[in-house]
PDB file of C-alpha atoms in Angstrom:
ATOM      1  CA  UNK A   1      -6.324  18.666 -33.348  1.00 79.00           C
ATOM      2  CA  UNK A   2      -4.086  16.383 -31.267  1.00 89.00           C
ATOM      3  CA  UNK A   3      -6.046  13.876 -29.183  1.00 90.00           C
ATOM      4  CA  UNK A   4      -4.864  12.633 -25.778  1.00 91.00           C
ATOM      5  CA  UNK A   5      -7.560  10.173 -24.687  1.00 94.00           C
ATOM      6  CA  UNK A   6     -10.512   8.129 -25.895  1.00 95.00           C
ATOM      7  CA  UNK A   7     -13.601   6.515 -24.347  1.00 95.00           C
ATOM      8  CA  UNK A   8     -16.450   4.451 -25.802  1.00 94.00           C
ATOM      9  CA  UNK A   9     -19.750   3.897 -23.991  1.00 92.00           C
ATOM     10  CA  UNK A  10     -20.894   0.401 -23.029  1.00 90.00           C
ATOM     11  CA  UNK A  11     -23.332   0.215 -25.946  1.00 89.00           C
ATOM     12  CA  UNK A  12     -20.565   0.918 -28.442  1.00 90.00           C
ATOM     13  CA  UNK A  13     -22.652   3.658 -30.041  1.00 92.00           C
ATOM     14  CA  UNK A  14     -20.863   6.780 -28.786  1.00 93.00           C
ATOM     15  CA  UNK A  15     -17.130   7.528 -28.885  1.00 95.00           C
ATOM     16  CA  UNK A  16     -15.512  10.514 -27.174  1.00 96.00           C
ATOM     17  CA  UNK A  17     -12.019  11.956 -27.499  1.00 96.00           C
ATOM     18  CA  UNK A  18     -10.206  14.603 -25.466  1.00 96.00           C
ATOM     19  CA  UNK A  19      -7.845  17.064 -27.142  1.00 94.00           C
ATOM     20  CA  UNK A  20      -4.501  18.579 -26.256  1.00 93.00           C
ATOM     21  CA  UNK A  21      -5.531  21.780 -28.011  1.00 89.00           C
ATOM     22  CA  UNK A  22      -8.142  23.191 -28.223  1.00 91.00           C
ATOM     23  CA  UNK A  23      -9.299  22.124 -24.747  1.00 94.00           C
ATOM     24  CA  UNK A  24     -12.402  20.274 -25.897  1.00 94.00           C
ATOM     25  CA  UNK A  25     -14.099  16.864 -25.881  1.00 95.00           C
ATOM     26  CA  UNK A  26     -15.453  15.560 -29.188  1.00 95.00           C
ATOM     27  CA  UNK A  27     -18.446  13.210 -29.291  1.00 94.00           C
ATOM     28  CA  UNK A  28     -19.069  10.973 -32.329  1.00 94.00           C
ATOM     29  CA  UNK A  29     -21.723   8.462 -33.348  1.00 93.00           C
ATOM     30  CA  UNK A  30     -19.794   5.245 -33.977  1.00 92.00           C
ATOM     31  CA  UNK A  31     -22.137   3.828 -36.627  1.00 91.00           C
ATOM     32  CA  UNK A  32     -22.315   6.931 -38.795  1.00 93.00           C
ATOM     33  CA  UNK A  33     -19.043   8.670 -37.882  1.00 91.00           C
ATOM     34  CA  UNK A  34     -20.960  11.919 -37.450  1.00 93.00           C
ATOM     35  CA  UNK A  35     -19.712  14.487 -34.956  1.00 93.00           C
ATOM     36  CA  UNK A  36     -22.560  14.881 -32.460  1.00 91.00           C
ATOM     37  CA  UNK A  37     -21.219  17.443 -30.043  1.00 91.00           C
ATOM     38  CA  UNK A  38     -18.167  19.409 -28.934  1.00 92.00           C
ATOM     39  CA  UNK A  39     -17.960  19.792 -25.152  1.00 92.00           C
ATOM     40  CA  UNK A  40     -16.296  22.972 -23.921  1.00 92.00           C
ATOM     41  CA  UNK A  41     -15.505  24.113 -20.403  1.00 91.00           C
ATOM     42  CA  UNK A  42     -11.998  22.911 -19.591  1.00 94.00           C
ATOM     43  CA  UNK A  43      -9.190  25.469 -19.557  1.00 94.00           C
ATOM     44  CA  UNK A  44      -6.397  22.946 -20.127  1.00 95.00           C
ATOM     45  CA  UNK A  45      -5.729  19.841 -22.223  1.00 96.00           C
ATOM     46  CA  UNK A  46      -8.233  17.012 -21.663  1.00 96.00           C
ATOM     47  CA  UNK A  47      -6.103  14.097 -20.476  1.00 95.00           C
ATOM     48  CA  UNK A  48      -8.612  11.387 -19.509  1.00 96.00           C
ATOM     49  CA  UNK A  49     -12.166  10.253 -20.220  1.00 96.00           C
ATOM     50  CA  UNK A  50     -14.389   7.519 -18.817  1.00 96.00           C
ATOM     51  CA  UNK A  51     -18.059   6.534 -18.949  1.00 95.00           C
ATOM     52  CA  UNK A  52     -19.859   5.701 -15.711  1.00 94.00           C
ATOM     53  CA  UNK A  53     -20.874   2.017 -16.020  1.00 93.00           C
ATOM     54  CA  UNK A  54     -24.087   2.656 -14.077  1.00 91.00           C
ATOM     55  CA  UNK A  55     -25.423   5.907 -15.544  1.00 88.00           C
ATOM     56  CA  UNK A  56     -23.341   6.370 -18.716  1.00 85.00           C
ATOM     57  CA  UNK A  57     -22.324   9.837 -17.528  1.00 92.00           C
ATOM     58  CA  UNK A  58     -19.041  10.911 -19.104  1.00 94.00           C
ATOM     59  CA  UNK A  59     -16.265  12.149 -16.801  1.00 95.00           C
ATOM     60  CA  UNK A  60     -13.472  14.251 -18.278  1.00 96.00           C
ATOM     61  CA  UNK A  61     -10.209  14.996 -16.506  1.00 96.00           C
ATOM     62  CA  UNK A  62      -7.883  17.814 -17.471  1.00 96.00           C
ATOM     63  CA  UNK A  63      -4.554  19.446 -16.806  1.00 96.00           C
ATOM     64  CA  UNK A  64      -6.631  22.368 -15.500  1.00 95.00           C
ATOM     65  CA  UNK A  65      -6.954  20.301 -12.268  1.00 95.00           C
ATOM     66  CA  UNK A  66     -10.669  19.618 -12.635  1.00 95.00           C
ATOM     67  CA  UNK A  67     -13.069  16.765 -13.379  1.00 95.00           C
ATOM     68  CA  UNK A  68     -16.258  17.621 -15.258  1.00 94.00           C
ATOM     69  CA  UNK A  69     -19.347  15.434 -15.716  1.00 93.00           C
ATOM     70  CA  UNK A  70     -21.381  15.394 -18.929  1.00 93.00           C
ATOM     71  CA  UNK A  71     -24.653  13.923 -20.137  1.00 91.00           C
ATOM     72  CA  UNK A  72     -23.760  13.169 -23.759  1.00 88.00           C
ATOM     73  CA  UNK A  73     -27.200  11.650 -24.351  1.00 82.00           C
ATOM     74  CA  UNK A  74     -29.063  14.881 -23.625  1.00 74.00           C
ATOM     75  CA  UNK A  75     -31.218  16.130 -26.484  1.00 61.00           C
ATOM     76  CA  UNK A  76     -29.459  18.997 -28.198  1.00 59.00           C
ATOM     77  CA  UNK A  77     -26.329  20.320 -26.530  1.00 65.00           C
ATOM     78  CA  UNK A  78     -24.734  18.007 -23.990  1.00 67.00           C
ATOM     79  CA  UNK A  79     -25.431  19.182 -20.470  1.00 70.00           C
ATOM     80  CA  UNK A  80     -23.264  19.395 -17.351  1.00 74.00           C
ATOM     81  CA  UNK A  81     -24.407  16.747 -14.882  1.00 76.00           C
ATOM     82  CA  UNK A  82     -22.720  18.635 -12.051  1.00 71.00           C
ATOM     83  CA  UNK A  83     -22.316  22.382 -12.424  1.00 71.00           C
ATOM     84  CA  UNK A  84     -19.407  22.418  -9.969  1.00 85.00           C
ATOM     85  CA  UNK A  85     -16.371  20.453 -11.192  1.00 91.00           C
ATOM     86  CA  UNK A  86     -14.293  18.282  -8.840  1.00 93.00           C
ATOM     87  CA  UNK A  87     -11.224  20.409  -8.115  1.00 94.00           C
ATOM     88  CA  UNK A  88      -7.790  18.828  -7.504  1.00 95.00           C
ATOM     89  CA  UNK A  89      -4.457  20.179  -6.308  1.00 92.00           C
ATOM     90  CA  UNK A  90      -2.550  19.052  -9.399  1.00 93.00           C
ATOM     91  CA  UNK A  91      -2.971  18.134 -13.063  1.00 95.00           C
ATOM     92  CA  UNK A  92      -5.171  15.089 -13.654  1.00 96.00           C
ATOM     93  CA  UNK A  93      -3.540  12.221 -15.529  1.00 95.00           C
ATOM     94  CA  UNK A  94      -6.040   9.349 -15.299  1.00 95.00           C
ATOM     95  CA  UNK A  95      -9.442   8.435 -13.902  1.00 95.00           C
ATOM     96  CA  UNK A  96     -11.549   5.327 -13.371  1.00 96.00           C
ATOM     97  CA  UNK A  97     -15.063   4.575 -12.148  1.00 96.00           C
ATOM     98  CA  UNK A  98     -15.737   1.916  -9.559  1.00 96.00           C
ATOM     99  CA  UNK A  99     -17.843  -0.874 -11.167  1.00 95.00           C
ATOM    100  CA  UNK A 100     -20.971   0.245  -9.288  1.00 95.00           C
ATOM    101  CA  UNK A 101     -20.529   3.800 -10.606  1.00 94.00           C
ATOM    102  CA  UNK A 102     -20.683   5.396  -7.152  1.00 95.00           C
ATOM    103  CA  UNK A 103     -17.015   6.265  -6.757  1.00 96.00           C
ATOM    104  CA  UNK A 104     -14.414   7.870  -9.011  1.00 96.00           C
ATOM    105  CA  UNK A 105     -10.660   7.461  -8.621  1.00 97.00           C
ATOM    106  CA  UNK A 106      -8.337  10.064 -10.096  1.00 97.00           C
ATOM    107  CA  UNK A 107      -4.561  10.131 -10.439  1.00 95.00           C
ATOM    108  CA  UNK A 108      -2.784  13.480 -10.332  1.00 95.00           C
ATOM    109  CA  UNK A 109       0.662  14.762 -11.270  1.00 93.00           C
ATOM    110  CA  UNK A 110       1.703  15.067  -7.622  1.00 90.00           C
ATOM    111  CA  UNK A 111       1.617  11.260  -7.369  1.00 90.00           C
ATOM    112  CA  UNK A 112      -1.603  10.943  -5.371  1.00 93.00           C
ATOM    113  CA  UNK A 113      -4.685   8.828  -5.937  1.00 95.00           C
ATOM    114  CA  UNK A 114      -7.881  10.636  -4.946  1.00 96.00           C
ATOM    115  CA  UNK A 115     -11.247   8.946  -4.383  1.00 97.00           C
ATOM    116  CA  UNK A 116     -14.529  10.853  -4.804  1.00 96.00           C
ATOM    117  CA  UNK A 117     -18.025   9.966  -3.603  1.00 95.00           C
ATOM    118  CA  UNK A 118     -20.183  10.835  -6.604  1.00 92.00           C
ATOM    119  CA  UNK A 119     -23.387  11.074  -4.568  1.00 90.00           C
ATOM    120  CA  UNK A 120     -22.013  13.968  -2.524  1.00 91.00           C
ATOM    121  CA  UNK A 121     -19.115  15.214  -4.660  1.00 90.00           C
ATOM    122  CA  UNK A 122     -16.799  14.899  -1.637  1.00 93.00           C
ATOM    123  CA  UNK A 123     -13.237  13.616  -1.478  1.00 95.00           C
ATOM    124  CA  UNK A 124     -13.386  10.496   0.717  1.00 95.00           C
ATOM    125  CA  UNK A 125      -9.896   9.020   0.469  1.00 94.00           C
ATOM    126  CA  UNK A 126      -6.385   9.962  -0.629  1.00 95.00           C
ATOM    127  CA  UNK A 127      -3.436   7.637  -1.224  1.00 94.00           C
ATOM    128  CA  UNK A 128       0.101   9.012  -1.474  1.00 92.00           C
ATOM    129  CA  UNK A 129       1.548   6.787  -4.179  1.00 89.00           C
ATOM    130  CA  UNK A 130       4.696   8.582  -5.275  1.00 86.00           C
ATOM    131  CA  UNK A 131       7.067   6.609  -3.055  1.00 83.00           C
ATOM    132  CA  UNK A 132       5.437   3.330  -4.105  1.00 85.00           C
ATOM    133  CA  UNK A 133       5.661   3.907  -7.836  1.00 81.00           C
ATOM    134  CA  UNK A 134       9.258   5.124  -7.657  1.00 73.00           C
ATOM    135  CA  UNK A 135      10.554   2.027  -5.906  1.00 62.00           C
ATOM    136  CA  UNK A 136      12.845   2.171  -2.941  1.00 54.00           C
ATOM    137  CA  UNK A 137      16.454   2.788  -2.073  1.00 52.00           C
ATOM    138  CA  UNK A 138      18.627   1.890   0.858  1.00 53.00           C
ATOM    139  CA  UNK A 139      19.671   4.538   3.341  1.00 56.00           C
ATOM    140  CA  UNK A 140      23.190   4.861   1.883  1.00 59.00           C
ATOM    141  CA  UNK A 141      22.248   4.575  -1.780  1.00 55.00           C
ATOM    142  CA  UNK A 142      22.831   7.546  -4.037  1.00 54.00           C
ATOM    143  CA  UNK A 143      19.741   9.270  -5.423  1.00 52.00           C
ATOM    144  CA  UNK A 144      19.300   8.363  -9.078  1.00 54.00           C
ATOM    145  CA  UNK A 145      16.638   8.924 -11.717  1.00 51.00           C
ATOM    146  CA  UNK A 146      15.362   5.399 -11.097  1.00 54.00           C
ATOM    147  CA  UNK A 147      14.789   5.709  -7.356  1.00 51.00           C
ATOM    148  CA  UNK A 148      13.972   9.417  -7.134  1.00 53.00           C
ATOM    149  CA  UNK A 149      10.226   9.835  -6.485  1.00 47.00           C
ATOM    150  CA  UNK A 150      10.162  13.333  -7.985  1.00 52.00           C
ATOM    151  CA  UNK A 151       8.123  13.380 -11.162  1.00 57.00           C
ATOM    152  CA  UNK A 152       6.659   9.905 -10.608  1.00 77.00           C
ATOM    153  CA  UNK A 153       2.912   9.468 -10.951  1.00 87.00           C
ATOM    154  CA  UNK A 154       0.293   6.953 -12.045  1.00 91.00           C
ATOM    155  CA  UNK A 155      -0.973   7.307 -15.605  1.00 92.00           C
ATOM    156  CA  UNK A 156      -3.376   4.352 -15.794  1.00 93.00           C
ATOM    157  CA  UNK A 157      -5.983   3.076 -13.311  1.00 95.00           C
ATOM    158  CA  UNK A 158      -8.548   0.308 -13.017  1.00 95.00           C
ATOM    159  CA  UNK A 159     -10.686  -1.071 -10.204  1.00 97.00           C
ATOM    160  CA  UNK A 160     -10.868  -4.736  -9.285  1.00 95.00           C
ATOM    161  CA  UNK A 161     -14.144  -6.440 -10.202  1.00 95.00           C
ATOM    162  CA  UNK A 162     -15.458  -6.213  -6.615  1.00 95.00           C
ATOM    163  CA  UNK A 163     -14.521  -2.527  -6.353  1.00 94.00           C
ATOM    164  CA  UNK A 164     -12.448  -3.014  -3.207  1.00 96.00           C
ATOM    165  CA  UNK A 165      -9.034  -2.478  -4.794  1.00 96.00           C
ATOM    166  CA  UNK A 166      -7.493  -0.130  -7.335  1.00 96.00           C
ATOM    167  CA  UNK A 167      -4.655  -1.145  -9.654  1.00 95.00           C
ATOM    168  CA  UNK A 168      -2.343   1.664 -10.703  1.00 94.00           C
ATOM    169  CA  UNK A 169       0.640   1.866 -13.022  1.00 90.00           C
ATOM    170  CA  UNK A 170       2.486   4.473 -15.004  1.00 85.00           C
ATOM    171  CA  UNK A 171       5.886   6.074 -15.246  1.00 76.00           C
ATOM    172  CA  UNK A 172       7.767   3.220 -13.633  1.00 78.00           C
ATOM    173  CA  UNK A 173       8.252  -0.531 -13.902  1.00 81.00           C
ATOM    174  CA  UNK A 174       5.889  -1.242 -10.986  1.00 86.00           C
ATOM    175  CA  UNK A 175       2.175  -1.942 -10.725  1.00 91.00           C
ATOM    176  CA  UNK A 176       0.645  -1.170  -7.339  1.00 93.00           C
ATOM    177  CA  UNK A 177      -2.536  -2.690  -5.906  1.00 95.00           C
ATOM    178  CA  UNK A 178      -4.222  -0.729  -3.115  1.00 96.00           C
ATOM    179  CA  UNK A 179      -7.111  -1.628  -0.838  1.00 96.00           C
ATOM    180  CA  UNK A 180      -9.185   1.529  -1.106  1.00 95.00           C
ATOM    181  CA  UNK A 181     -11.097   1.660   2.189  1.00 93.00           C
ATOM    182  CA  UNK A 182      -7.986   1.560   4.381  1.00 93.00           C
ATOM    183  CA  UNK A 183      -5.541   3.040   1.812  1.00 92.00           C
ATOM    184  CA  UNK A 184      -3.277   0.012   2.097  1.00 93.00           C
ATOM    185  CA  UNK A 185      -0.683  -1.116  -0.437  1.00 94.00           C
ATOM    186  CA  UNK A 186      -1.678  -4.773  -0.845  1.00 93.00           C
ATOM    187  CA  UNK A 187       0.859  -5.790  -3.450  1.00 93.00           C
ATOM    188  CA  UNK A 188       3.480  -4.259  -5.687  1.00 90.00           C
ATOM    189  CA  UNK A 189       5.032  -6.153  -8.531  1.00 86.00           C
ATOM    190  CA  UNK A 190       7.587  -5.434 -11.203  1.00 83.00           C
ATOM    191  CA  UNK A 191       6.613  -5.931 -14.828  1.00 75.00           C
ATOM    192  CA  UNK A 192       9.754  -5.023 -16.677  1.00 63.00           C
ATOM    193  CA  UNK A 193      13.438  -4.487 -16.168  1.00 60.00           C
ATOM    194  CA  UNK A 194      13.740  -1.555 -18.515  1.00 53.00           C
ATOM    195  CA  UNK A 195      10.355  -0.249 -19.672  1.00 52.00           C
ATOM    196  CA  UNK A 196       7.593   1.876 -18.200  1.00 52.00           C
ATOM    197  CA  UNK A 197       3.993   0.704 -18.161  1.00 52.00           C
ATOM    198  CA  UNK A 198       3.037   3.313 -20.771  1.00 55.00           C
ATOM    199  CA  UNK A 199       3.995   0.731 -23.384  1.00 55.00           C
ATOM    200  CA  UNK A 200       5.186  -2.852 -23.561  1.00 54.00           C
ATOM    201  CA  UNK A 201       7.045  -4.095 -26.619  1.00 55.00           C
ATOM    202  CA  UNK A 202       7.254  -7.794 -27.394  1.00 60.00           C
ATOM    203  CA  UNK A 203      10.185  -8.690 -29.630  1.00 65.00           C
ATOM    204  CA  UNK A 204      10.611 -12.044 -31.332  1.00 65.00           C
ATOM    205  CA  UNK A 205      14.204 -12.998 -32.040  1.00 68.00           C
ATOM    206  CA  UNK A 206      14.284 -15.576 -34.795  1.00 68.00           C
ATOM    207  CA  UNK A 207      17.816 -16.592 -33.804  1.00 64.00           C
TER     208      UNK A 207
END
């Protein structure tokens, strides 16, 4: 089994991992290392997991373009919290809960950020982030791999502490900060000259 993502609940007692294949989520007890449950339902690799900070509901995102909610604390087999998954228009790469647990932000392969009201299950906001993450080019510049927005998307997300902004990074050298309510790009800054945000390597040169 090749795992793609990992999440631990706030108590530190339950750990969950999503697999590339088979398309399942594995739930373990941290203290004993015992496998508690295997969650099935996705029809594609499970790419992202997160626990709701308010209710401890587990959200799983998949390349099958859906988000599913699970109650991993249910007695016996873990139960679906919502029978109907949240359906997207593209593969899901990352997700994050707002600190109050009432909103979920998802990043998809098409470069968009999508915001869901968890009380209603409705999509309440969409941010087109592909142009922002790819950087810009002048009108007469040639199209290159660096400034071409095709294939650019956010692979990591987190809310600000007050829940008003979302920070997003991924397959580029930029981190973008958006104000969620008005879908505004507040700030964009460059972290590296030659590396993507998927990994940062610090090298110490003794010379």
